[in-house]
mmCIF file of C-alpha atoms in Angstrom:
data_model
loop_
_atom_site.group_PDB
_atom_site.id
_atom_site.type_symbol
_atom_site.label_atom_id
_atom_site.label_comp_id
_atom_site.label_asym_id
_atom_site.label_seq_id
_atom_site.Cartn_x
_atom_site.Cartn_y
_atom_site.Cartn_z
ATOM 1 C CA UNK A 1 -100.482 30.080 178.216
ATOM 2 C CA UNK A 2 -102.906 31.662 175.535
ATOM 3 C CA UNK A 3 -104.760 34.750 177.079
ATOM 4 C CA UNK A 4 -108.203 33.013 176.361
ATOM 5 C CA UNK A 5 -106.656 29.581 177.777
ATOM 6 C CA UNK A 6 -107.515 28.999 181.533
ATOM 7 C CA UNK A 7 -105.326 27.040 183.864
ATOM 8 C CA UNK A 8 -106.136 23.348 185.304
ATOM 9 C CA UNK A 9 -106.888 22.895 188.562
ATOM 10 C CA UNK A 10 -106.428 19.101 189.879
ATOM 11 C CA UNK A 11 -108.406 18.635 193.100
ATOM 12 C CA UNK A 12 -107.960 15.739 195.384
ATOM 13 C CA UNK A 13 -109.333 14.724 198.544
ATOM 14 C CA UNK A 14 -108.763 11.950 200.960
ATOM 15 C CA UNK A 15 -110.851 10.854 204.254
ATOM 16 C CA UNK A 16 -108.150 9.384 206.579
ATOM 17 C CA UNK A 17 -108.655 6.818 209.742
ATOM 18 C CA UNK A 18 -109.569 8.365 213.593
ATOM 19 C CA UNK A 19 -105.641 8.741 214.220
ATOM 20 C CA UNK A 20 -104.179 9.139 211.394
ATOM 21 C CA UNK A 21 -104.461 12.405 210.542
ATOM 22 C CA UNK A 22 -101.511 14.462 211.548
ATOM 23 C CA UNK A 23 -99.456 11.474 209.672
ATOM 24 C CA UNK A 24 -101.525 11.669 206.125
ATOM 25 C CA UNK A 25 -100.659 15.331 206.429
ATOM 26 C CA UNK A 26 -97.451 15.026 206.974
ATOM 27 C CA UNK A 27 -97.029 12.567 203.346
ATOM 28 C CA UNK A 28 -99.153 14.138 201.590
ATOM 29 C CA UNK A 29 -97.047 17.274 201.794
ATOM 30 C CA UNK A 30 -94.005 15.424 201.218
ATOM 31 C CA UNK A 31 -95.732 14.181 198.003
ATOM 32 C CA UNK A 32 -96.821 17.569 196.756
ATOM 33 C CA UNK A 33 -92.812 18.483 197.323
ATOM 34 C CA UNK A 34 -91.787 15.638 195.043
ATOM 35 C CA UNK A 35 -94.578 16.538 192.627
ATOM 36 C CA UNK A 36 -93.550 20.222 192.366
ATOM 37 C CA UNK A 37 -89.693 19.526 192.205
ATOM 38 C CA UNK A 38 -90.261 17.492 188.943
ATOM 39 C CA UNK A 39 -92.974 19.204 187.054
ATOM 40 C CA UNK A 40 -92.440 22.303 185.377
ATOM 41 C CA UNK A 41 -96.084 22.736 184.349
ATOM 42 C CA UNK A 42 -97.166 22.626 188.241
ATOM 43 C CA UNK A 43 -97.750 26.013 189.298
ATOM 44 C CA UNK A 44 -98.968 26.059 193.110
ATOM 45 C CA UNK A 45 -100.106 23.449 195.459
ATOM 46 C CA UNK A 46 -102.098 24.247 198.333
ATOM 47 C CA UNK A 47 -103.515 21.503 201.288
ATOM 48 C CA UNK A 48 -105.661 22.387 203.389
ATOM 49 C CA UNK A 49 -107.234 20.103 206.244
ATOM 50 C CA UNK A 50 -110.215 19.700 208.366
ATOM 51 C CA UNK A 51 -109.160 17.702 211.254
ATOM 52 C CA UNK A 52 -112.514 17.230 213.143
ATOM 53 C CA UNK A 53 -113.370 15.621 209.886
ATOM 54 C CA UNK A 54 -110.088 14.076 208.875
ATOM 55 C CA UNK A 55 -110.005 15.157 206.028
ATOM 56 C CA UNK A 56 -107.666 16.512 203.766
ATOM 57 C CA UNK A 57 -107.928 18.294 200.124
ATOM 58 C CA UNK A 58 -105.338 19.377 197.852
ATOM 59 C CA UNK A 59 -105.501 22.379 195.062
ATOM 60 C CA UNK A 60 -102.376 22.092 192.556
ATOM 61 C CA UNK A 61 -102.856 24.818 189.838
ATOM 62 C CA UNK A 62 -101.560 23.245 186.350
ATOM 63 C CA UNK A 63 -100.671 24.749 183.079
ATOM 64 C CA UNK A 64 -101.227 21.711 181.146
ATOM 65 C CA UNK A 65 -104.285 19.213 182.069
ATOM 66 C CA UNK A 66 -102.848 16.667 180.716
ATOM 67 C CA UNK A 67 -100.223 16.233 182.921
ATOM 68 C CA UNK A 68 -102.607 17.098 185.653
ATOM 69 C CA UNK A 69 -104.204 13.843 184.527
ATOM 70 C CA UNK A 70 -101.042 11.955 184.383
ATOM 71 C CA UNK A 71 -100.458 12.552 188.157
ATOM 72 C CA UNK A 72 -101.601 9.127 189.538
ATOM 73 C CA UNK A 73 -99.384 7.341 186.680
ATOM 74 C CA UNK A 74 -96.369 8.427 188.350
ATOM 75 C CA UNK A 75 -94.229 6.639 190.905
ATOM 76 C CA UNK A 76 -94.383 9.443 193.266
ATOM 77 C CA UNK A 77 -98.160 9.209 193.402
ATOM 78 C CA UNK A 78 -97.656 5.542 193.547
ATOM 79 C CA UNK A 79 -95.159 5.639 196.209
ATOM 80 C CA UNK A 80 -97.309 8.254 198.125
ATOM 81 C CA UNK A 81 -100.348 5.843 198.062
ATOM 82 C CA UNK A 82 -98.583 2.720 199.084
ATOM 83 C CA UNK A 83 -97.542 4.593 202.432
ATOM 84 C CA UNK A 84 -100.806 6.118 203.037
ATOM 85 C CA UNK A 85 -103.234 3.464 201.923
ATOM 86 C CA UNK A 86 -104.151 1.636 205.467
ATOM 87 C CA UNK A 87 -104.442 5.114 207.002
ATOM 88 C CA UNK A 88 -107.226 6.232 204.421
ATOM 89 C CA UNK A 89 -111.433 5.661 205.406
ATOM 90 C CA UNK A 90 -111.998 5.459 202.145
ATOM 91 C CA UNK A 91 -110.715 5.705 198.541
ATOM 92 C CA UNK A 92 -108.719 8.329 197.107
ATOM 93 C CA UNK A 93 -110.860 11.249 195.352
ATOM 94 C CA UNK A 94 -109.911 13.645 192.471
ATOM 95 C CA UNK A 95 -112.196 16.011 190.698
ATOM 96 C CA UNK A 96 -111.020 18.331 187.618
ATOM 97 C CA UNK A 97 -111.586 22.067 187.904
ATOM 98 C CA UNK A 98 -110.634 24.879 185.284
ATOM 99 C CA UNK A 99 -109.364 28.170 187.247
ATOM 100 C CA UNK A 100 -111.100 30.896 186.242
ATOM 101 C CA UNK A 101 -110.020 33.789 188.644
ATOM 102 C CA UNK A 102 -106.472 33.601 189.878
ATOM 103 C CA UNK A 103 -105.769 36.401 192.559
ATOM 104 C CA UNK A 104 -102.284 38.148 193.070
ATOM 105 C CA UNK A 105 -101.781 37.741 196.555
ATOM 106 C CA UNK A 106 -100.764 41.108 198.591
ATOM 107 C CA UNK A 107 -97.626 41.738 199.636
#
């Protein structure tokens, strides 16, 4: 990446069903596994969840947006939605962010 070239952040969020929770976790980690293992441009994912809220966001820091925006064309995504869909309150969400700090993290 060029020094005055930021990094891509994809952001996605999903609102899951009273009970169904621990199990969209679960997935949606196994999905971010499959994502990582078969894009090179995919630098970090992070998921965090709020559970009193059921709800749960993920962070995946890209070098390229474009394949950030390719994401949901894939099978994995695909595959990831079709096992998750009757457990979600509401539709999937995504929002586009451009990293502008990026932290080392301490040893």
């Amino acid at each position: 990446m060029k020094e005055n070239e930021m990094a891509h952040v994809g952001h996605s969020w999903l609102k899951t069903n009273p009970g169904s929770y621990q199990k969209v976790c679960d997935r949606y980690h196994q999905f971010a596994s499959e994502v990582l293992a078969h894009n090179a441009d995919l630098h970090d994912v992070i998921i965090v969840g709020n559970q009193a809220q059921n709800t749960i966001e993920g962070f995946g820091i890209w070098e390229n947006a474009a394949h950030a925006a390719s994401l949901e064309d894939t099978q994995d995504f695909a595959a990831f939605m079709a096992d998750v869909a009757n457990d979600l309150a509401e539709p999937y969400h995504r929002n586009d962010l451009v990293l502008l700090y990026r932290m080392n993290p301490k040893s």
